[in-house]
Coordinates of C-alpha atoms and ligand atoms in Angstrom, one line a residue:
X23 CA 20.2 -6.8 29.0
X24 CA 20.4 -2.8 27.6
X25 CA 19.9 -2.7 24.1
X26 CA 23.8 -3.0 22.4
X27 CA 24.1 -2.2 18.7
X28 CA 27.5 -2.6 19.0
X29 CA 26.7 -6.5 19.5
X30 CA 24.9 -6.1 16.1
X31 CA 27.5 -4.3 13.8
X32 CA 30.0 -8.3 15.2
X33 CA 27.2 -10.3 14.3
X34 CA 26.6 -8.8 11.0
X35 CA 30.4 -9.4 10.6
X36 CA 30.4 -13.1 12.5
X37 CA 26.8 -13.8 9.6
X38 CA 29.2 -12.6 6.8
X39 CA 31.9 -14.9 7.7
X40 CA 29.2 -18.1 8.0
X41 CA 27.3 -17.2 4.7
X42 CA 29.9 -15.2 2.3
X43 CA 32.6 -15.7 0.5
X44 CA 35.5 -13.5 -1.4
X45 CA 33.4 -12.3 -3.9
X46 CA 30.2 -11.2 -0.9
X47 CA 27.2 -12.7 0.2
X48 CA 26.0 -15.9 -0.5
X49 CA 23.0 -16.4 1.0
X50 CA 20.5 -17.2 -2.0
X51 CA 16.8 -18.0 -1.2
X52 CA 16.3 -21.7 -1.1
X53 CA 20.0 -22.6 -1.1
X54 CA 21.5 -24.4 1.9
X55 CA 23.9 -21.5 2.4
X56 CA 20.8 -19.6 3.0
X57 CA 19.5 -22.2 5.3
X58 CA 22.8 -21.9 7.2
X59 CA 21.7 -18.2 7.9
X60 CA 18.3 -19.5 9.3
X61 CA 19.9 -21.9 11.5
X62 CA 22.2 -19.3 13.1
X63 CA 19.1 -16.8 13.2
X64 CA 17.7 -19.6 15.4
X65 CA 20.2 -20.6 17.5
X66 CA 20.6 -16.6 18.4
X67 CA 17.1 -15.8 19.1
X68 CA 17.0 -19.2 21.5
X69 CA 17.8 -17.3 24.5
X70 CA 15.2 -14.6 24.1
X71 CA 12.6 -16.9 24.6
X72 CA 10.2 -15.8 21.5
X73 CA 8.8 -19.1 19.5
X74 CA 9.7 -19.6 16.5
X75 CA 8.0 -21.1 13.5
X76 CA 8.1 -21.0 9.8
X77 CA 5.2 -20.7 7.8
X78 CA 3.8 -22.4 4.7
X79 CA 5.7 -19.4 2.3
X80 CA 9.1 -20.0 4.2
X81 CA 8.9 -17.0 6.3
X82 CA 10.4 -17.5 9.6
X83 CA 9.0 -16.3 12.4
X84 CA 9.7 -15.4 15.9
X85 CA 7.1 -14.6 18.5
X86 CA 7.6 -12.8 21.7
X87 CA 3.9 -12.7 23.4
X88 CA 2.7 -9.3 24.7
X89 CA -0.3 -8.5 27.1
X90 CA -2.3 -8.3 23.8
X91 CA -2.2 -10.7 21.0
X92 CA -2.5 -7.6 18.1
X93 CA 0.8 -7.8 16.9
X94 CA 3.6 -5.2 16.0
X95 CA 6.1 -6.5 13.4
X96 CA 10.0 -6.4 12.6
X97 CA 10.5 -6.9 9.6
X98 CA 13.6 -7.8 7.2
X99 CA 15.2 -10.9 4.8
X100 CA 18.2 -12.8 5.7
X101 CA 18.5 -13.7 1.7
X102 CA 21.1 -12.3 -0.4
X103 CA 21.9 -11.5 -4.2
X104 CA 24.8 -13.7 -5.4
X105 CA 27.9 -12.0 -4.5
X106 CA 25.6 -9.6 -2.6
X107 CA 26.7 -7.2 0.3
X108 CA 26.6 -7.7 3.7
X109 CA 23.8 -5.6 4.7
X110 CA 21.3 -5.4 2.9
X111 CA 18.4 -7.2 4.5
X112 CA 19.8 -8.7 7.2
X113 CA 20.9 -6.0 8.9
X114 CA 16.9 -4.7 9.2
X115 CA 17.0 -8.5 11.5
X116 CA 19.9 -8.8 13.2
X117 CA 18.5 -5.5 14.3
X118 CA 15.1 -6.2 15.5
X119 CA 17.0 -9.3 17.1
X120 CA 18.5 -6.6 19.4
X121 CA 15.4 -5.2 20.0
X122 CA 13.4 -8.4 21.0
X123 CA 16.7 -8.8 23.0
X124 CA 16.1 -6.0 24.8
X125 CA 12.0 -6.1 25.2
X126 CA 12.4 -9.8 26.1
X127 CA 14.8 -9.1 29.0
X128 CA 12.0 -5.8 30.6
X129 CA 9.6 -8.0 30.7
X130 CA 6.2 -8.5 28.8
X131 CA 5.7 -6.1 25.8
X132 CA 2.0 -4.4 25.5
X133 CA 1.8 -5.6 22.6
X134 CA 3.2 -9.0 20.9
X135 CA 6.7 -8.8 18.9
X136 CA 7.0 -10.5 15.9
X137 CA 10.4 -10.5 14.3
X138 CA 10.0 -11.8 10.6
X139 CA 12.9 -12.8 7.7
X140 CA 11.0 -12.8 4.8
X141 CA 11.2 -15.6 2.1
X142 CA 13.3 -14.4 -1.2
X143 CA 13.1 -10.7 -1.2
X144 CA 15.4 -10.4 -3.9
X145 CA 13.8 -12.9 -6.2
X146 CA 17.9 -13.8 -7.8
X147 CA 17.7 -18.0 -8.7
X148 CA 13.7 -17.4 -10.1
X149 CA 13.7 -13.7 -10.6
X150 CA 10.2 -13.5 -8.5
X151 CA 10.9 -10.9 -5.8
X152 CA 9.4 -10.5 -2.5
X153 CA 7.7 -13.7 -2.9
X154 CA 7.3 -14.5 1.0
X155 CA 5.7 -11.2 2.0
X156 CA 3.8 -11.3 -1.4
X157 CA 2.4 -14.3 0.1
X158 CA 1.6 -13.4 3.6
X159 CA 0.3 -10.2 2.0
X160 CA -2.1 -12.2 0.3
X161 CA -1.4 -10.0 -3.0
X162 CA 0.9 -13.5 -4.9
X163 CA -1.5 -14.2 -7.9
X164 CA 1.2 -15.6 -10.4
X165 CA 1.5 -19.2 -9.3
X166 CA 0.6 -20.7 -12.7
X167 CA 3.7 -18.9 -13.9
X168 CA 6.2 -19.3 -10.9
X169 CA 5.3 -23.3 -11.5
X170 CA 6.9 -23.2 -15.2
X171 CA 9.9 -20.6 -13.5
X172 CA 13.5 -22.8 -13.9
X173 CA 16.8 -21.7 -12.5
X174 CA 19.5 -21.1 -14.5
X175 CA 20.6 -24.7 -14.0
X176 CA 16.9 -25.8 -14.9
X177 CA 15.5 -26.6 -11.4
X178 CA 11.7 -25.6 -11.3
X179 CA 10.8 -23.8 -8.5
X180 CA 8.0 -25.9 -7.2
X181 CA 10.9 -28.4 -6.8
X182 CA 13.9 -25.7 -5.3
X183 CA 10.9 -24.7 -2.8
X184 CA 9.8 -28.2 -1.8
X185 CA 13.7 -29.0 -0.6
X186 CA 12.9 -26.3 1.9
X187 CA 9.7 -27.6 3.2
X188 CA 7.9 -25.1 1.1
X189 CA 4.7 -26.5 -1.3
X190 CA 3.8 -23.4 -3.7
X191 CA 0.5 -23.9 -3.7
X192 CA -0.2 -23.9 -0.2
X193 CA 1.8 -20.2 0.2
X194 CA -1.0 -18.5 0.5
X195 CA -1.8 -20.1 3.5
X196 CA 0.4 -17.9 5.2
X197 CA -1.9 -14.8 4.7
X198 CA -3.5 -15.3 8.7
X199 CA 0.5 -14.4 9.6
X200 CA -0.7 -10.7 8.9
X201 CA -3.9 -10.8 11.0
X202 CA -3.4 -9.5 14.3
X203 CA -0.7 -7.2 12.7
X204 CA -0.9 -3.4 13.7
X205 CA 2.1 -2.0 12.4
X206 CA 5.2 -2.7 10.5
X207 CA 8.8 -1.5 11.1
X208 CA 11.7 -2.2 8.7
X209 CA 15.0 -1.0 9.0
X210 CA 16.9 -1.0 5.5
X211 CA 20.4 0.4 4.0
X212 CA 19.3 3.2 1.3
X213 CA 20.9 1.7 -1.3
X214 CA 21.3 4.8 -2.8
X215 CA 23.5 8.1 -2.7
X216 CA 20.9 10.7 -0.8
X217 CA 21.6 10.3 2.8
X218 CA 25.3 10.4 2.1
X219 CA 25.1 13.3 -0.1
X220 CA 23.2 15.2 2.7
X221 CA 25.6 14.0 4.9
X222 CA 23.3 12.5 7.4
X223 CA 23.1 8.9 8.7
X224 CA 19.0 8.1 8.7
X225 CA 16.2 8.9 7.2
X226 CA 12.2 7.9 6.9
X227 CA 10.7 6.5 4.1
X228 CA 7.5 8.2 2.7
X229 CA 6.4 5.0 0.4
X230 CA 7.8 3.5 -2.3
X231 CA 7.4 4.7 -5.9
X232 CA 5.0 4.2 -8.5
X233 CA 6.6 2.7 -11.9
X234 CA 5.6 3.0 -15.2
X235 CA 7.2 1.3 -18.0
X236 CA 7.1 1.8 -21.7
X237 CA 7.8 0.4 -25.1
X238 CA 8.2 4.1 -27.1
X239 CA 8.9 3.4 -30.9
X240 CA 9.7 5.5 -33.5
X241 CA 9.2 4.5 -37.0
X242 CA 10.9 6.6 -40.1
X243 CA 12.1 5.3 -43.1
X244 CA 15.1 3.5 -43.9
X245 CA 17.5 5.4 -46.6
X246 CA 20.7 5.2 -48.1
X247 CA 23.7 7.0 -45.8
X248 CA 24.7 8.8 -48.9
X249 CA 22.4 9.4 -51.3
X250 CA 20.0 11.2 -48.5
X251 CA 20.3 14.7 -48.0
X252 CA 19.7 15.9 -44.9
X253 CA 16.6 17.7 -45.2
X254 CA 14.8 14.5 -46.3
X255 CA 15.6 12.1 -44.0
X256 CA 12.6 10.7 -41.7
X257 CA 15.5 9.6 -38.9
X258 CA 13.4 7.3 -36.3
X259 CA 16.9 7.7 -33.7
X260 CA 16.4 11.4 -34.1
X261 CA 13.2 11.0 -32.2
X262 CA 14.8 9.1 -29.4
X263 CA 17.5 11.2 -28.8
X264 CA 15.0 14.2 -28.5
X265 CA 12.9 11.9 -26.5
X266 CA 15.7 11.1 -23.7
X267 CA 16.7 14.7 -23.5
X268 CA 13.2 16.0 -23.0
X269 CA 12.1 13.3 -20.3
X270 CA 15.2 14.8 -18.3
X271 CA 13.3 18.2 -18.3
X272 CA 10.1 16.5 -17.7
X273 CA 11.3 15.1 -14.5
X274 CA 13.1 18.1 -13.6
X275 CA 9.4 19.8 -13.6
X276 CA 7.6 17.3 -11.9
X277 CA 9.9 17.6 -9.4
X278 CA 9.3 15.7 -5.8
X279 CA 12.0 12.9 -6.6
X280 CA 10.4 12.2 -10.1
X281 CA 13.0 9.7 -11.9
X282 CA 12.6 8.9 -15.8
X283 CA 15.0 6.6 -17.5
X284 CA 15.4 5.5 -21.3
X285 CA 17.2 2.4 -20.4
X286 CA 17.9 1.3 -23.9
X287 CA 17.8 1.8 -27.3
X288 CA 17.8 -0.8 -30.2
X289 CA 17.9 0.5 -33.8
X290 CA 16.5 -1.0 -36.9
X291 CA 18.3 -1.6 -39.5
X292 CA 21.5 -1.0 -36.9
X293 CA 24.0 -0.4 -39.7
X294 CA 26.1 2.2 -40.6
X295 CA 25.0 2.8 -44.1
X296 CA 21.3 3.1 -43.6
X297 CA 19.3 6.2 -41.9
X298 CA 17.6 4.3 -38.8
X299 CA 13.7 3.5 -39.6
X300 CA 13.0 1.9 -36.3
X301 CA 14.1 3.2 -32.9
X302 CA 12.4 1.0 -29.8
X303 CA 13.2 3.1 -26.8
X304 CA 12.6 1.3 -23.1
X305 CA 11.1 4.2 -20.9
X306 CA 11.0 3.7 -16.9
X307 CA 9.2 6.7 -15.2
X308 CA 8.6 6.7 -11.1
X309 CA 7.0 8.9 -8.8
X310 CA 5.8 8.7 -5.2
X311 CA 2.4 10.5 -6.2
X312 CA 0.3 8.5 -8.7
X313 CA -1.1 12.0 -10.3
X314 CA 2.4 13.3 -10.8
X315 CA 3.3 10.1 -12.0
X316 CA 0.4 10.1 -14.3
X317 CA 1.2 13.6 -15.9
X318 CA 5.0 12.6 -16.3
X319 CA 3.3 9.7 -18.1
X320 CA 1.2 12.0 -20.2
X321 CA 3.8 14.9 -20.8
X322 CA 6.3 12.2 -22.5
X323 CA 3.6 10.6 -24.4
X324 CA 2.7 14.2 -25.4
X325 CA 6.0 15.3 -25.7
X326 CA 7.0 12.3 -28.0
X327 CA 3.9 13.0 -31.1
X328 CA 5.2 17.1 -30.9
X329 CA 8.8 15.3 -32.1
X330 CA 7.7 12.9 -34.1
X331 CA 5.8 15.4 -35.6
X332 CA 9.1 17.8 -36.0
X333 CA 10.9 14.9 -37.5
X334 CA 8.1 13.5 -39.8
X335 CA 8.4 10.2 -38.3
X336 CA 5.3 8.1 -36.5
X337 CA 5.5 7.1 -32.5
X338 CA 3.3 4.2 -30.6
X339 CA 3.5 3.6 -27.2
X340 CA 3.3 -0.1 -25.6
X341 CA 3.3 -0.5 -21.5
X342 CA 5.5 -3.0 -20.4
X343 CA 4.5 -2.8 -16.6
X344 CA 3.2 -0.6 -14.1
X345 CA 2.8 -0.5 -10.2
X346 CA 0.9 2.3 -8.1
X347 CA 3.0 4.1 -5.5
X348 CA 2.7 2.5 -1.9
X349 CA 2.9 5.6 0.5
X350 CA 3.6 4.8 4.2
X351 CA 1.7 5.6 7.3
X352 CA 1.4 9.5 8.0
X353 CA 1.5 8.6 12.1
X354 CA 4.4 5.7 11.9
X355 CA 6.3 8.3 9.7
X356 CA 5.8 11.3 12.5
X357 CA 7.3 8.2 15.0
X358 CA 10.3 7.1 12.6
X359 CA 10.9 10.9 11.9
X360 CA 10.9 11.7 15.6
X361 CA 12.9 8.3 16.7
X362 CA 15.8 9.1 14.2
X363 CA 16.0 12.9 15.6
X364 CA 16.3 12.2 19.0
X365 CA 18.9 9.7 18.2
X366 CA 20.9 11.3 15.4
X367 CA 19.8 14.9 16.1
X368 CA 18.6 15.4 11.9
X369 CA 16.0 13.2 10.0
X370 CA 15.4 13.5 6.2
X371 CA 12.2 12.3 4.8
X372 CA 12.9 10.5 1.3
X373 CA 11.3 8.2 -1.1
X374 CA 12.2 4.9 -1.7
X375 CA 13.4 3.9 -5.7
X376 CA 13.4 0.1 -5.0
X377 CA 10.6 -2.1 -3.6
X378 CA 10.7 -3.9 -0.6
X379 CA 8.7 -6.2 1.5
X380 CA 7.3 -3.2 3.5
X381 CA 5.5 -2.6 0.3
X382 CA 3.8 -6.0 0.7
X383 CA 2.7 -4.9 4.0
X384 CA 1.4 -2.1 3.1
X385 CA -1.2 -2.8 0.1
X386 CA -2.2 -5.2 3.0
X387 CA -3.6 -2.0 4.8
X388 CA -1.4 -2.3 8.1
X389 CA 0.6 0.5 8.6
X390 CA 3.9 0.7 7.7
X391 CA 7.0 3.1 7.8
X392 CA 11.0 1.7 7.0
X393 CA 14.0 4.2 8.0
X394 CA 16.9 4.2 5.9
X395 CA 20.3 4.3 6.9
X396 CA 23.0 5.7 5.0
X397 CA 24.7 3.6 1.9
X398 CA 28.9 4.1 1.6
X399 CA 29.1 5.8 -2.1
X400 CA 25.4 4.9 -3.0
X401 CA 26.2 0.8 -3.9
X402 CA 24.4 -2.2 -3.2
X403 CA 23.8 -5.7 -4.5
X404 CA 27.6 -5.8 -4.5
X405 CA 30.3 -6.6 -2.2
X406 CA 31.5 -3.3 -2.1
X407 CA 27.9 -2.2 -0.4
X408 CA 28.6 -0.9 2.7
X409 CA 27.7 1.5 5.9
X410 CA 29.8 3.1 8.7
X411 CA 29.7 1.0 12.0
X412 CA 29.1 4.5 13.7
X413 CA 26.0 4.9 11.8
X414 CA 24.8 1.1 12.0
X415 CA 24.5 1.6 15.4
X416 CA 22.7 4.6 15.3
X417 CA 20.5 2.3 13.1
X418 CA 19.8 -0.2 15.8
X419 CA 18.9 2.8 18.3
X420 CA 16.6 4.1 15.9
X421 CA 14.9 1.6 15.3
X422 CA 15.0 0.4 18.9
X423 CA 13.6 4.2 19.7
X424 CA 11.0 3.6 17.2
X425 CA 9.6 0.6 18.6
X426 CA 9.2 2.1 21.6
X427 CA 7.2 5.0 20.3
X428 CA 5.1 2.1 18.1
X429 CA 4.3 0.2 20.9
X430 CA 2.9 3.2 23.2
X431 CA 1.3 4.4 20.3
X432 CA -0.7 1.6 18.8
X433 CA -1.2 -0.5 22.2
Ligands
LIG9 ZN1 16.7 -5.7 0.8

């Protein structure tokens, strides 16, 4: 059986009729429409002869032996956002399901294939992302809090899990999945507007990017809309509007993909006869390198006490989260960059904005590379997300090409 991606692009249509709706995907983590994607997931991967099981985070696995027990792994998550597009995640599977397909009918692989769906990537009933790789990964460290998560229709998760065979405080067990691993492959849709701007279909991803998050509040002074003049005002919004235009030049300077966002604004006392006194502005900063993420941090922080200073107002700074940037493998991303040139004839090496479970895999120390194929008009997480059928089969041969190059590589 030769490796045919146009056999993927009718079953990602054939999953979308079993598990979506009018309004997009349906396929929630720990629903039974979810389950219906496992089951068919199953029933596909019978004939290829690789074993399946499902492990104590949900993961499910499939297992086609190889004349060495190290492992090289396929990864991707058959779960969905509500009214969530047809693509993303499962097409990084149904995918790899083509390429077992085709390793399974040559013969015995050098190394074993595992083809793995991850347990709720996208974290949408409990808002607790990547929870099966974060599991196998070894790095989940928040089950005192996920016990006390609800649903929005007040069904704990230890409960929602336990419906699907899945006891929370056993998930850890699944770390030994990841023993034997030597590499990781996932195929994703960008999810983003780069590719499609550059008009090319693929691309490898160097990493995912460092985050950090900020509280940034102004403080003036409150004062009568009228009786003020302007020359005495201690406006706390004038500080965040300076703020959000300077962090634009800041990332423009950084350069290298930096992103900074003031995501919102909330202004104290908020009405239309007072001068504002507070301004709390949310600031989200990423960058693939943690020291130019670390002097984007800095410039902003010093960049905010030169305004404050200009408008006679105070600033204080509060972190609401941070992650470190998860750069990929150097070798895998020389493979994924050559794979996706042979096959498409131009690569484009990019960062990746949203996490994924690669990024599990990777603070796990096996190496790992994804390749991104082009997103229609940038969207996803919506039913309008979608990709050319030309270029989701050049996806399939990519990663196909890759796997190849993977298994010579690390055997
Ligand atoms: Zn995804």
């Amino acid at each position: 059986m030769a490796l045919s991606p146009e056999r993927t692009v009718v079953e990602l249509r054939e999953l979308q009729e079993l598990t979506g709706d009018e309004n997009g995907s349906q396929r929630v983590a720990w629903t039974d429409t979810w389950e219906r994607s496992r089951a068919w997931l199953r029933e596909k991967m019978a004939p290829t002869g690789a074993t399946e099981e499902i492990d104590q985070a949900g993961n499910q696995w499939f297992t086609l032996p190889g004349e060495s027990d190290r492992a090289l792994l396929i990864g991707g998550h058959m779960d969905s956002v509500p009214n969530g597009g047809r693509l993303d995640g499962c097409l990084n599977v149904l995918a790899g399901m083509e390429v077992v397909r085709r390793l399974a009918e040559e013969g015995t692989p050098p190394l074993t294939v595992r083809l793995v769906s991850w347990a709720d990537e996208e974290g949408a009933r409990f808002g607790r992302s990547l929870f099966g790789s974060s599991a196998a990964a070894g790095s989940m460290g928040d089950q005192d809090e996920l016990r006390e998560r609800r649903d929005a229709d007040g069904i704990a998760l230890p409960d929602a899990l336990a419906e699907h065979g899945v006891d929370l405080d056993r998930a850890l067990e699944a770390r030994p999945q990841l023993e034997n691993a030597v590499a990781y492959l996932e195929l994703h849709i960008e999810q983003g507007p780069v590719l499609e701007s550059l008009d090319l279909p693929l691309g490898v991803v160097l990493g995912t990017f460092g985050v950090e998050r900020h509280l940034v509040t102004f403080r003036g002074q409150a004062a009568h809309a009228g009786s003020t003049p302007m020359d005495q005002r201690r406006d706390a919004l004038a500080g965040a509007a300076k703020l959000e235009l300077e962090i634009r030049e800041i990332a423009k300077r950084i350069g290298g993909g930096a992103v900074c966002t003031i995501g919102g604004v909330v202004t104290k006392p908020g009405i239309v006869t007072s001068v504002v006194e507070t301004a709390e502005c949310l600031l989200d900063q990423r960058h693939l390198d943690a020291n130019q993420l670390a002097e984007m941090l800095s410039n902003a922080e010093a960049a905010s006490r030169r305004i404050a200073a200009e408008e006679t107002i105070e600033v204080e700074w509060e972190k609401i989260w941070s992650i470190e940037p998860i750069p990929f493998d150097e070798r895998l991303i020389e493979l994924a960059d050559e794979s996706i040139v042979e096959i498409a004839g131009t690569s484009h090496r990019l960062p990746s904005g949203p996490l994924h479970d690669a990024a599990e895999v990777a603070r796990a120390g096996i190496p790992t590379v994804m390749v991104f194929v082009q997103s229609l008009r940038g969207l996803s997480h919506t039913k309008l997300e979608d990709t050319k059928d030309e270029h989701l089969e050049l996806s399939v041969r990519s990663l196909d090409r890759l796997t190849t190059k993977a298994l010579d590589a690390f055997a």
